[in-house]
GROMACS .gro file of C-alpha atoms in nm:
model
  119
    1UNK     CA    1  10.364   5.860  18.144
    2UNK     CA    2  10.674   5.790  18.015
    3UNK     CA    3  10.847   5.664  18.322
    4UNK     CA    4  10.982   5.999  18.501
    5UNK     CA    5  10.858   6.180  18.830
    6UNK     CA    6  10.774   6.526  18.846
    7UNK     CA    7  11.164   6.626  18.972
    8UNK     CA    8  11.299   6.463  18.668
    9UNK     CA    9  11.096   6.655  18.473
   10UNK     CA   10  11.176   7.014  18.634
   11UNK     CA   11  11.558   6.855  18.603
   12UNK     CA   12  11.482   6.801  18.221
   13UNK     CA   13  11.264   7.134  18.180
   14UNK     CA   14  11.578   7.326  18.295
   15UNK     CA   15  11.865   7.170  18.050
   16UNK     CA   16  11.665   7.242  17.813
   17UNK     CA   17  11.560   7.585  17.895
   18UNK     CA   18  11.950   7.633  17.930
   19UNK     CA   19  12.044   7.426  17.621
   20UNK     CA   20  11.775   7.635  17.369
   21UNK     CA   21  11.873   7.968  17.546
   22UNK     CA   22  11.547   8.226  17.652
   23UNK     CA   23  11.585   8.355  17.266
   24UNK     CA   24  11.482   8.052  17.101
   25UNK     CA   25  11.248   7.904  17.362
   26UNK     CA   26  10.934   8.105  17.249
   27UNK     CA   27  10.987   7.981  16.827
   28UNK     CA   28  11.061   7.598  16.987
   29UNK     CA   29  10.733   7.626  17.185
   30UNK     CA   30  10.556   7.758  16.913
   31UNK     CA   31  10.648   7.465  16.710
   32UNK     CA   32  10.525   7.211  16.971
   33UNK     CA   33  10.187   7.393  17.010
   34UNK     CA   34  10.212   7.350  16.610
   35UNK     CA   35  10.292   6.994  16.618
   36UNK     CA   36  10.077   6.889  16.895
   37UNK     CA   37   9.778   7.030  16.691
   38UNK     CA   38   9.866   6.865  16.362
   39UNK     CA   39   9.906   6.546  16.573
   40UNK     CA   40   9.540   6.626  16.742
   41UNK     CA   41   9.372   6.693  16.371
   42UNK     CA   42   9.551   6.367  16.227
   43UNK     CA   43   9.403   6.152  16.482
   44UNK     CA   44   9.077   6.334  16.448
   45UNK     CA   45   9.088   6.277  16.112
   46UNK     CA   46   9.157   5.865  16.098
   47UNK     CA   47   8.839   5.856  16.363
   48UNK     CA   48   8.646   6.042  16.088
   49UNK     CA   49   8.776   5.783  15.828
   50UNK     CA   50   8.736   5.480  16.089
   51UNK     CA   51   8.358   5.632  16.178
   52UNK     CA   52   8.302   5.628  15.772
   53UNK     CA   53   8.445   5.320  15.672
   54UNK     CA   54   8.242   5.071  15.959
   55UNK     CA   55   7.929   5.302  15.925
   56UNK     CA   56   7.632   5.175  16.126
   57UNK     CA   57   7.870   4.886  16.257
   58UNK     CA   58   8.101   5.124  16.453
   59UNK     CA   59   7.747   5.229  16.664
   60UNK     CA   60   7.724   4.848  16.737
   61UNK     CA   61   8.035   4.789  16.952
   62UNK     CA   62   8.049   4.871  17.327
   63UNK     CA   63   8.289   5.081  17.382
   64UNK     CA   64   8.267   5.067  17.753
   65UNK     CA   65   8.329   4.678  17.743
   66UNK     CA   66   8.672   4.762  17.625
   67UNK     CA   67   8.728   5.000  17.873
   68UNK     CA   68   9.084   4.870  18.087
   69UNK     CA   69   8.954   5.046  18.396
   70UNK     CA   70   8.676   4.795  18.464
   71UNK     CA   71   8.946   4.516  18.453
   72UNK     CA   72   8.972   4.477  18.838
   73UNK     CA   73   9.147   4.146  18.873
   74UNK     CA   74   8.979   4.099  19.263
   75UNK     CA   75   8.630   4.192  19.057
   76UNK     CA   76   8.731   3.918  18.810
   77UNK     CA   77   8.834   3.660  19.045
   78UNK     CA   78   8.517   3.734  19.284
   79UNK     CA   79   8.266   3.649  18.941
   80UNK     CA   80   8.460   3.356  18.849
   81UNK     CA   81   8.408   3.179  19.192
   82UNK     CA   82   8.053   3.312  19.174
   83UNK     CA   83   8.028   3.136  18.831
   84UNK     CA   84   8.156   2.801  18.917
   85UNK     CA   85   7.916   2.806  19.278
   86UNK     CA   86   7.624   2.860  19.005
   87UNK     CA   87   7.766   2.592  18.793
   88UNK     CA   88   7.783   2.324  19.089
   89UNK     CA   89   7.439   2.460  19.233
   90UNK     CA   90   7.282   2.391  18.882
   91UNK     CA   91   7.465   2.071  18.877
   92UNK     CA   92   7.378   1.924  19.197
   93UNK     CA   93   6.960   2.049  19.147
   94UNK     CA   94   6.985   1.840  18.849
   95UNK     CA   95   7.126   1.529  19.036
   96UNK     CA   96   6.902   1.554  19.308
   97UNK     CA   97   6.559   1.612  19.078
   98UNK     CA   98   6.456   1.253  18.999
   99UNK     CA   99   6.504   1.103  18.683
  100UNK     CA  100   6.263   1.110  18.388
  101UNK     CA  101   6.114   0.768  18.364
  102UNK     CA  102   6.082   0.636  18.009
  103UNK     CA  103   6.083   0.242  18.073
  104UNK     CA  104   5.763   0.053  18.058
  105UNK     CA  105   5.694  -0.264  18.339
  106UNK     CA  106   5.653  -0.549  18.208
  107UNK     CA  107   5.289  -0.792  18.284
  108UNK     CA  108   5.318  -1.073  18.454
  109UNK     CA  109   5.408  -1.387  18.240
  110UNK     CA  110   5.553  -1.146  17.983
  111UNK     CA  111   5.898  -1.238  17.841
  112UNK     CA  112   6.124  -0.952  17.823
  113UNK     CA  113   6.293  -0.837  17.506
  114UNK     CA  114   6.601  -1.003  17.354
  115UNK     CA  115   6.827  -0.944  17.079
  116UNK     CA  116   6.958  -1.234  16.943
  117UNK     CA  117   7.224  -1.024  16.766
  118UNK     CA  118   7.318  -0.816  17.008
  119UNK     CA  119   7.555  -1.097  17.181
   0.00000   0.00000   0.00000
């Protein structure tokens, strides 16, 4: 979590265990337990003010879209080229699927449009 293995940690857990002395070590972790629950009801308390102030629009959002572990980049890469074969299939139906025809054939001895300002 914040960048140390477990042996730096017993390492650190010991100087200070040495540093505070066995006499002070209970009061010290009795303020931790203290601080770690006033931390705890803080950040229970700004969800409760969050939850209140976005009311029914807080229910809206999906959480689980937001969620980092779903963020596989081999997942991500795999749907993208799925994406773009669906794009060029869809692409290539619509060039092979013949063409709507909206002109009209002329009669014979008919004289086709022309626009004399147009040239």
């Amino acid at each position: 979590m914040f960048g140390i293995n477990g042996a730096e940690f017993v390492v650190l857990a010991i100087i200070v265990f040495v540093v505070i002395g066995p006499e002070r070590m209970p009061e010290y972790a009795r303020q931790l337990k203290d601080l770690i629950k006033s931390l705890r009801r803080t950040a229970a308390g700004a969800k409760d003010d969050l939850k209140e102030t976005l009311g029914p629009e807080l229910s809206d959002i999906n959480w689980r879209a937001y969620d980092p572990r779903q963020y596989d980049p081999r997942r991500i890469v795999r749907e993208a080229l799925l994406e773009d074969d669906e794009e060029q299939q869809e692409e290539q139906n619509k060039a092979s699927a013949p063409p709507a025809s909206n002109t009209t054939r002329l009669s014979p001895g008919q004289l086709a449009p022309y626009d004399t300002e147009a040239t």
